[in-house]
């Protein structure tokens, strides 16, 4: 079943006690698990989900996402995380933020955040700090540089690039230093020393979906040696 595309309605032979994520649904009568959207079955840490070339993100608690601030209110902002509903981000959900010392955040800002609430009947909520320690842990408002560019790719491409087994990042690094911030919701911010290199990475990023590491390395080499 590994790396085989599954179609909606297919019953999977997974353990009935496994946790399921986007693209899968459990039958409450017999415990069987069925596919609800086409893609490839992926699993980790006793959890399974479907990965396909879709762009609409379904929030899952604990996911790290990159979003855009679209609405601003005194105590919270609304963030577009490519989900069916905008996410709510409290102005106090940042490291060292208080009612008197709120974080500076504006419309159009990019924020790297963690999904804290993801329930079917509620709008999603995100935070920009570890709720146990209060530390940012790399989350917060992201400031693009002059050679930065933000794009939205399909969810499969984003998750592939985040995987330590994927050769995409290593292949890019052979051509020069770069930084990227990738949300599992498909939004990516890429920064290099030259705008031409940034543009080329943005162009080929969506193309890595379903490619092997050898194919990805060839794609990067062709694009960045120009």
PDB file of C-alpha atoms in Angstrom:
ATOM      1  CA  UNK A   1       0.000   0.000   0.000  1.00  0.00           C
ATOM      2  CA  UNK A   2       3.005   2.295   0.499  1.00  0.00           C
ATOM      3  CA  UNK A   3       3.288   5.054  -2.153  1.00  0.00           C
ATOM      4  CA  UNK A   4       0.124   3.793  -3.853  1.00  0.00           C
ATOM      5  CA  UNK A   5      -2.562   6.337  -4.700  1.00  0.00           C
ATOM      6  CA  UNK A   6      -5.791   5.522  -2.874  1.00  0.00           C
ATOM      7  CA  UNK A   7      -9.208   6.704  -4.058  1.00  0.00           C
ATOM      8  CA  UNK A   8     -12.149   7.932  -1.947  1.00  0.00           C
ATOM      9  CA  UNK A   9     -14.200   5.083  -0.506  1.00  0.00           C
ATOM     10  CA  UNK A  10     -11.286   2.653  -0.243  1.00  0.00           C
ATOM     11  CA  UNK A  11     -11.177   0.722   3.034  1.00  0.00           C
ATOM     12  CA  UNK A  12      -7.692   0.577   4.541  1.00  0.00           C
ATOM     13  CA  UNK A  13      -6.371  -2.284   6.628  1.00  0.00           C
ATOM     14  CA  UNK A  14      -5.105  -0.042   9.429  1.00  0.00           C
ATOM     15  CA  UNK A  15      -5.193  -0.767  13.148  1.00  0.00           C
ATOM     16  CA  UNK A  16      -8.511   0.418  14.533  1.00  0.00           C
ATOM     17  CA  UNK A  17      -6.704   2.138  17.430  1.00  0.00           C
ATOM     18  CA  UNK A  18      -4.549   4.326  15.188  1.00  0.00           C
ATOM     19  CA  UNK A  19      -5.212   8.064  15.209  1.00  0.00           C
ATOM     20  CA  UNK A  20      -6.398   9.412  11.873  1.00  0.00           C
ATOM     21  CA  UNK A  21      -5.837  12.783  10.252  1.00  0.00           C
ATOM     22  CA  UNK A  22      -7.031  14.634   7.135  1.00  0.00           C
ATOM     23  CA  UNK A  23      -8.341  12.481   4.298  1.00  0.00           C
ATOM     24  CA  UNK A  24      -9.413   9.535   6.452  1.00  0.00           C
ATOM     25  CA  UNK A  25     -12.641   8.721   8.280  1.00  0.00           C
ATOM     26  CA  UNK A  26     -13.463   6.051  10.821  1.00  0.00           C
ATOM     27  CA  UNK A  27     -16.683   4.037  10.636  1.00  0.00           C
ATOM     28  CA  UNK A  28     -18.177   4.304  14.127  1.00  0.00           C
ATOM     29  CA  UNK A  29     -20.052   0.999  13.737  1.00  0.00           C
ATOM     30  CA  UNK A  30     -17.212  -1.391  12.954  1.00  0.00           C
ATOM     31  CA  UNK A  31     -14.077   0.762  13.461  1.00  0.00           C
ATOM     32  CA  UNK A  32     -12.945   0.420   9.843  1.00  0.00           C
ATOM     33  CA  UNK A  33     -11.055   3.320   8.260  1.00  0.00           C
ATOM     34  CA  UNK A  34     -11.974   4.675   4.825  1.00  0.00           C
ATOM     35  CA  UNK A  35     -10.354   7.164   2.446  1.00  0.00           C
ATOM     36  CA  UNK A  36     -12.290  10.424   1.918  1.00  0.00           C
ATOM     37  CA  UNK A  37      -9.907  12.131  -0.523  1.00  0.00           C
ATOM     38  CA  UNK A  38      -7.451  10.726  -3.048  1.00  0.00           C
ATOM     39  CA  UNK A  39      -3.755  10.633  -2.277  1.00  0.00           C
ATOM     40  CA  UNK A  40      -1.039   8.527  -0.658  1.00  0.00           C
ATOM     41  CA  UNK A  41      -1.385   7.086   2.851  1.00  0.00           C
ATOM     42  CA  UNK A  42       1.260   8.459   5.223  1.00  0.00           C
ATOM     43  CA  UNK A  43       1.880   7.558   8.847  1.00  0.00           C
ATOM     44  CA  UNK A  44       4.021   8.492  11.839  1.00  0.00           C
ATOM     45  CA  UNK A  45       3.848   8.033  15.635  1.00  0.00           C
ATOM     46  CA  UNK A  46       0.693   5.896  15.548  1.00  0.00           C
ATOM     47  CA  UNK A  47      -1.086   8.398  13.282  1.00  0.00           C
ATOM     48  CA  UNK A  48      -2.159   8.089   9.643  1.00  0.00           C
ATOM     49  CA  UNK A  49      -3.344  10.651   7.095  1.00  0.00           C
ATOM     50  CA  UNK A  50      -3.698  11.175   3.347  1.00  0.00           C
ATOM     51  CA  UNK A  51      -1.270  13.283   1.370  1.00  0.00           C
ATOM     52  CA  UNK A  52      -2.327  14.485  -2.059  1.00  0.00           C
ATOM     53  CA  UNK A  53      -1.942  17.438  -4.374  1.00  0.00           C
ATOM     54  CA  UNK A  54      -4.616  19.474  -2.588  1.00  0.00           C
ATOM     55  CA  UNK A  55      -4.196  23.078  -1.533  1.00  0.00           C
ATOM     56  CA  UNK A  56      -6.991  23.426   1.029  1.00  0.00           C
ATOM     57  CA  UNK A  57      -5.651  22.831   4.523  1.00  0.00           C
ATOM     58  CA  UNK A  58      -7.686  21.168   7.263  1.00  0.00           C
ATOM     59  CA  UNK A  59      -6.368  22.370  10.662  1.00  0.00           C
ATOM     60  CA  UNK A  60      -4.916  19.759  13.019  1.00  0.00           C
ATOM     61  CA  UNK A  61      -3.956  20.612  16.595  1.00  0.00           C
ATOM     62  CA  UNK A  62      -0.198  20.939  16.955  1.00  0.00           C
ATOM     63  CA  UNK A  63       0.495  21.735  13.286  1.00  0.00           C
ATOM     64  CA  UNK A  64       2.952  24.542  12.537  1.00  0.00           C
ATOM     65  CA  UNK A  65       1.466  26.874   9.927  1.00  0.00           C
ATOM     66  CA  UNK A  66       2.484  30.036   8.090  1.00  0.00           C
ATOM     67  CA  UNK A  67      -0.369  32.500   7.681  1.00  0.00           C
ATOM     68  CA  UNK A  68      -1.204  36.050   6.631  1.00  0.00           C
ATOM     69  CA  UNK A  69      -2.921  38.564   8.920  1.00  0.00           C
ATOM     70  CA  UNK A  70      -6.140  39.687   7.207  1.00  0.00           C
ATOM     71  CA  UNK A  71      -8.128  41.411   9.992  1.00  0.00           C
ATOM     72  CA  UNK A  72      -6.983  43.285  13.072  1.00  0.00           C
ATOM     73  CA  UNK A  73      -8.891  43.834  16.324  1.00  0.00           C
ATOM     74  CA  UNK A  74      -7.764  45.253  19.689  1.00  0.00           C
ATOM     75  CA  UNK A  75      -7.336  41.854  21.364  1.00  0.00           C
ATOM     76  CA  UNK A  76      -6.827  39.489  18.435  1.00  0.00           C
ATOM     77  CA  UNK A  77      -6.132  39.218  14.718  1.00  0.00           C
ATOM     78  CA  UNK A  78      -7.579  36.922  12.054  1.00  0.00           C
ATOM     79  CA  UNK A  79      -5.106  34.869  10.078  1.00  0.00           C
ATOM     80  CA  UNK A  80      -5.524  33.191   6.690  1.00  0.00           C
ATOM     81  CA  UNK A  81      -3.988  29.712   7.009  1.00  0.00           C
ATOM     82  CA  UNK A  82      -5.510  28.348   3.769  1.00  0.00           C
ATOM     83  CA  UNK A  83      -8.251  26.629   5.750  1.00  0.00           C
ATOM     84  CA  UNK A  84     -12.025  26.873   5.196  1.00  0.00           C
ATOM     85  CA  UNK A  85     -12.195  29.392   8.080  1.00  0.00           C
ATOM     86  CA  UNK A  86      -9.836  32.146   9.184  1.00  0.00           C
ATOM     87  CA  UNK A  87      -7.879  31.363  12.353  1.00  0.00           C
ATOM     88  CA  UNK A  88      -7.954  33.541  15.474  1.00  0.00           C
ATOM     89  CA  UNK A  89      -4.650  34.659  17.006  1.00  0.00           C
ATOM     90  CA  UNK A  90      -4.728  36.441  20.375  1.00  0.00           C
ATOM     91  CA  UNK A  91      -2.370  39.401  20.733  1.00  0.00           C
ATOM     92  CA  UNK A  92      -1.349  37.863  24.072  1.00  0.00           C
ATOM     93  CA  UNK A  93      -0.299  34.559  22.473  1.00  0.00           C
ATOM     94  CA  UNK A  94       3.274  35.766  21.904  1.00  0.00           C
ATOM     95  CA  UNK A  95       6.401  35.512  24.023  1.00  0.00           C
ATOM     96  CA  UNK A  96       6.517  38.277  26.685  1.00  0.00           C
ATOM     97  CA  UNK A  97       3.218  39.790  25.471  1.00  0.00           C
ATOM     98  CA  UNK A  98       0.969  41.417  28.098  1.00  0.00           C
ATOM     99  CA  UNK A  99      -2.092  43.657  27.997  1.00  0.00           C
ATOM    100  CA  UNK A 100       0.216  46.671  28.330  1.00  0.00           C
ATOM    101  CA  UNK A 101       2.979  45.322  26.128  1.00  0.00           C
ATOM    102  CA  UNK A 102       1.340  43.859  23.031  1.00  0.00           C
ATOM    103  CA  UNK A 103       3.229  42.635  20.013  1.00  0.00           C
ATOM    104  CA  UNK A 104       3.385  44.919  16.972  1.00  0.00           C
ATOM    105  CA  UNK A 105       1.413  43.145  14.266  1.00  0.00           C
ATOM    106  CA  UNK A 106      -0.156  44.625  11.142  1.00  0.00           C
ATOM    107  CA  UNK A 107      -2.372  43.648   8.229  1.00  0.00           C
ATOM    108  CA  UNK A 108      -0.452  41.610   5.672  1.00  0.00           C
ATOM    109  CA  UNK A 109       2.152  40.368   8.162  1.00  0.00           C
ATOM    110  CA  UNK A 110       3.293  36.766   7.935  1.00  0.00           C
ATOM    111  CA  UNK A 111       3.060  34.787  11.171  1.00  0.00           C
ATOM    112  CA  UNK A 112       4.523  31.385  11.933  1.00  0.00           C
ATOM    113  CA  UNK A 113       2.198  29.788  14.469  1.00  0.00           C
ATOM    114  CA  UNK A 114       0.962  26.547  16.000  1.00  0.00           C
ATOM    115  CA  UNK A 115      -2.642  25.360  15.769  1.00  0.00           C
ATOM    116  CA  UNK A 116      -4.007  25.244  19.337  1.00  0.00           C
ATOM    117  CA  UNK A 117      -7.701  24.603  18.628  1.00  0.00           C
ATOM    118  CA  UNK A 118      -8.960  22.483  15.727  1.00  0.00           C
ATOM    119  CA  UNK A 119     -12.516  21.259  16.291  1.00  0.00           C
ATOM    120  CA  UNK A 120     -15.177  20.599  13.635  1.00  0.00           C
ATOM    121  CA  UNK A 121     -17.704  23.100  15.012  1.00  0.00           C
ATOM    122  CA  UNK A 122     -15.293  25.881  16.029  1.00  0.00           C
ATOM    123  CA  UNK A 123     -13.080  28.300  14.147  1.00  0.00           C
ATOM    124  CA  UNK A 124      -9.412  27.319  14.417  1.00  0.00           C
ATOM    125  CA  UNK A 125      -7.128  29.120  16.848  1.00  0.00           C
ATOM    126  CA  UNK A 126      -3.366  29.548  16.620  1.00  0.00           C
ATOM    127  CA  UNK A 127      -0.658  30.723  19.026  1.00  0.00           C
ATOM    128  CA  UNK A 128       2.862  32.079  18.533  1.00  0.00           C
ATOM    129  CA  UNK A 129       4.420  30.706  21.705  1.00  0.00           C
ATOM    130  CA  UNK A 130       4.752  27.497  23.656  1.00  0.00           C
ATOM    131  CA  UNK A 131       1.771  27.605  26.008  1.00  0.00           C
ATOM    132  CA  UNK A 132       3.665  25.638  28.691  1.00  0.00           C
ATOM    133  CA  UNK A 133       6.911  27.619  28.715  1.00  0.00           C
ATOM    134  CA  UNK A 134       5.823  30.937  27.198  1.00  0.00           C
ATOM    135  CA  UNK A 135       8.806  30.824  24.821  1.00  0.00           C
ATOM    136  CA  UNK A 136       8.513  31.659  21.132  1.00  0.00           C
ATOM    137  CA  UNK A 137      10.289  28.468  19.948  1.00  0.00           C
ATOM    138  CA  UNK A 138      10.817  30.066  16.535  1.00  0.00           C
ATOM    139  CA  UNK A 139       7.228  31.241  16.156  1.00  0.00           C
ATOM    140  CA  UNK A 140       6.033  34.821  15.731  1.00  0.00           C
ATOM    141  CA  UNK A 141       5.863  37.547  13.102  1.00  0.00           C
ATOM    142  CA  UNK A 142       8.187  36.775  10.169  1.00  0.00           C
ATOM    143  CA  UNK A 143       9.917  39.728   8.527  1.00  0.00           C
ATOM    144  CA  UNK A 144      10.611  39.121   4.799  1.00  0.00           C
ATOM    145  CA  UNK A 145      13.915  40.393   3.390  1.00  0.00           C
ATOM    146  CA  UNK A 146      14.552  42.160   0.087  1.00  0.00           C
ATOM    147  CA  UNK A 147      15.212  38.836  -1.660  1.00  0.00           C
ATOM    148  CA  UNK A 148      12.295  36.988  -0.039  1.00  0.00           C
ATOM    149  CA  UNK A 149       9.179  35.673  -1.711  1.00  0.00           C
ATOM    150  CA  UNK A 150       6.074  34.002  -0.289  1.00  0.00           C
ATOM    151  CA  UNK A 151       4.154  31.359  -2.231  1.00  0.00           C
ATOM    152  CA  UNK A 152       1.411  28.799  -1.638  1.00  0.00           C
ATOM    153  CA  UNK A 153       2.089  25.238  -2.784  1.00  0.00           C
ATOM    154  CA  UNK A 154       0.072  22.047  -2.485  1.00  0.00           C
ATOM    155  CA  UNK A 155       0.191  20.362   0.913  1.00  0.00           C
ATOM    156  CA  UNK A 156       2.107  17.344  -0.360  1.00  0.00           C
ATOM    157  CA  UNK A 157       4.988  19.509  -1.603  1.00  0.00           C
ATOM    158  CA  UNK A 158       5.171  21.378   1.717  1.00  0.00           C
ATOM    159  CA  UNK A 159       5.235  18.190   3.794  1.00  0.00           C
ATOM    160  CA  UNK A 160       7.815  16.614   1.489  1.00  0.00           C
ATOM    161  CA  UNK A 161      10.170  19.577   1.858  1.00  0.00           C
ATOM    162  CA  UNK A 162       9.832  19.372   5.658  1.00  0.00           C
ATOM    163  CA  UNK A 163      10.781  15.693   5.705  1.00  0.00           C
ATOM    164  CA  UNK A 164      14.431  15.014   6.668  1.00  0.00           C
ATOM    165  CA  UNK A 165      14.434  12.277   4.019  1.00  0.00           C
ATOM    166  CA  UNK A 166      13.685  14.739   1.197  1.00  0.00           C
ATOM    167  CA  UNK A 167      16.649  15.899  -0.916  1.00  0.00           C
ATOM    168  CA  UNK A 168      15.093  19.239  -1.928  1.00  0.00           C
ATOM    169  CA  UNK A 169      16.721  21.411   0.737  1.00  0.00           C
ATOM    170  CA  UNK A 170      20.121  19.721   0.455  1.00  0.00           C
ATOM    171  CA  UNK A 171      20.094  20.111  -3.330  1.00  0.00           C
ATOM    172  CA  UNK A 172      19.310  23.826  -3.054  1.00  0.00           C
ATOM    173  CA  UNK A 173      22.058  24.300  -0.453  1.00  0.00           C
ATOM    174  CA  UNK A 174      24.692  23.159  -2.962  1.00  0.00           C
ATOM    175  CA  UNK A 175      23.989  26.306  -4.998  1.00  0.00           C
ATOM    176  CA  UNK A 176      24.215  28.846  -2.181  1.00  0.00           C
ATOM    177  CA  UNK A 177      22.881  29.804   1.248  1.00  0.00           C
ATOM    178  CA  UNK A 178      19.132  30.095   1.669  1.00  0.00           C
ATOM    179  CA  UNK A 179      16.441  30.192   4.319  1.00  0.00           C
ATOM    180  CA  UNK A 180      12.873  29.031   4.187  1.00  0.00           C
ATOM    181  CA  UNK A 181       9.914  28.965   6.514  1.00  0.00           C
ATOM    182  CA  UNK A 182       7.448  26.223   5.595  1.00  0.00           C
ATOM    183  CA  UNK A 183       3.999  25.736   7.065  1.00  0.00           C
ATOM    184  CA  UNK A 184       2.260  22.391   6.718  1.00  0.00           C
ATOM    185  CA  UNK A 185      -0.674  24.438   5.383  1.00  0.00           C
ATOM    186  CA  UNK A 186       1.265  24.985   2.146  1.00  0.00           C
ATOM    187  CA  UNK A 187       2.464  28.572   2.568  1.00  0.00           C
ATOM    188  CA  UNK A 188       6.213  29.039   2.188  1.00  0.00           C
ATOM    189  CA  UNK A 189       8.591  31.999   2.610  1.00  0.00           C
ATOM    190  CA  UNK A 190      11.903  31.628   0.770  1.00  0.00           C
ATOM    191  CA  UNK A 191      14.942  33.901   1.128  1.00  0.00           C
ATOM    192  CA  UNK A 192      18.268  33.722  -0.743  1.00  0.00           C
ATOM    193  CA  UNK A 193      21.082  36.156  -1.518  1.00  0.00           C
ATOM    194  CA  UNK A 194      19.797  36.764  -5.048  1.00  0.00           C
ATOM    195  CA  UNK A 195      16.215  37.350  -6.155  1.00  0.00           C
ATOM    196  CA  UNK A 196      16.805  35.242  -9.275  1.00  0.00           C
ATOM    197  CA  UNK A 197      17.595  32.202  -7.135  1.00  0.00           C
ATOM    198  CA  UNK A 198      14.566  32.873  -4.923  1.00  0.00           C
ATOM    199  CA  UNK A 199      12.326  33.080  -7.996  1.00  0.00           C
ATOM    200  CA  UNK A 200      13.646  29.823  -9.432  1.00  0.00           C
ATOM    201  CA  UNK A 201      13.105  27.957  -6.151  1.00  0.00           C
ATOM    202  CA  UNK A 202       9.552  29.300  -5.978  1.00  0.00           C
ATOM    203  CA  UNK A 203       8.954  28.165  -9.551  1.00  0.00           C
ATOM    204  CA  UNK A 204      10.056  24.565  -9.027  1.00  0.00           C
ATOM    205  CA  UNK A 205       8.791  24.080  -5.444  1.00  0.00           C
ATOM    206  CA  UNK A 206       5.293  22.861  -6.463  1.00  0.00           C
ATOM    207  CA  UNK A 207       6.853  20.442  -8.973  1.00  0.00           C
ATOM    208  CA  UNK A 208       8.463  18.185  -6.342  1.00  0.00           C
ATOM    209  CA  UNK A 209       5.115  16.543  -5.575  1.00  0.00           C
ATOM    210  CA  UNK A 210       5.438  12.759  -6.081  1.00  0.00           C
ATOM    211  CA  UNK A 211       9.028  13.049  -7.411  1.00  0.00           C
ATOM    212  CA  UNK A 212      11.831  10.795  -6.180  1.00  0.00           C
ATOM    213  CA  UNK A 213      14.948  12.280  -4.565  1.00  0.00           C
ATOM    214  CA  UNK A 214      16.971  11.662  -7.733  1.00  0.00           C
ATOM    215  CA  UNK A 215      14.358  13.483  -9.799  1.00  0.00           C
ATOM    216  CA  UNK A 216      14.263  16.359  -7.302  1.00  0.00           C
ATOM    217  CA  UNK A 217      18.050  16.720  -7.412  1.00  0.00           C
ATOM    218  CA  UNK A 218      17.939  16.837 -11.208  1.00  0.00           C
ATOM    219  CA  UNK A 219      15.138  19.411 -11.148  1.00  0.00           C
ATOM    220  CA  UNK A 220      17.074  21.687  -8.782  1.00  0.00           C
ATOM    221  CA  UNK A 221      20.310  21.332 -10.748  1.00  0.00           C
ATOM    222  CA  UNK A 222      18.593  22.256 -14.016  1.00  0.00           C
ATOM    223  CA  UNK A 223      16.767  25.246 -12.527  1.00  0.00           C
ATOM    224  CA  UNK A 224      19.579  26.800 -10.474  1.00  0.00           C
ATOM    225  CA  UNK A 225      22.525  26.362 -12.821  1.00  0.00           C
ATOM    226  CA  UNK A 226      20.863  28.673 -15.387  1.00  0.00           C
TER     227      UNK A 226
END
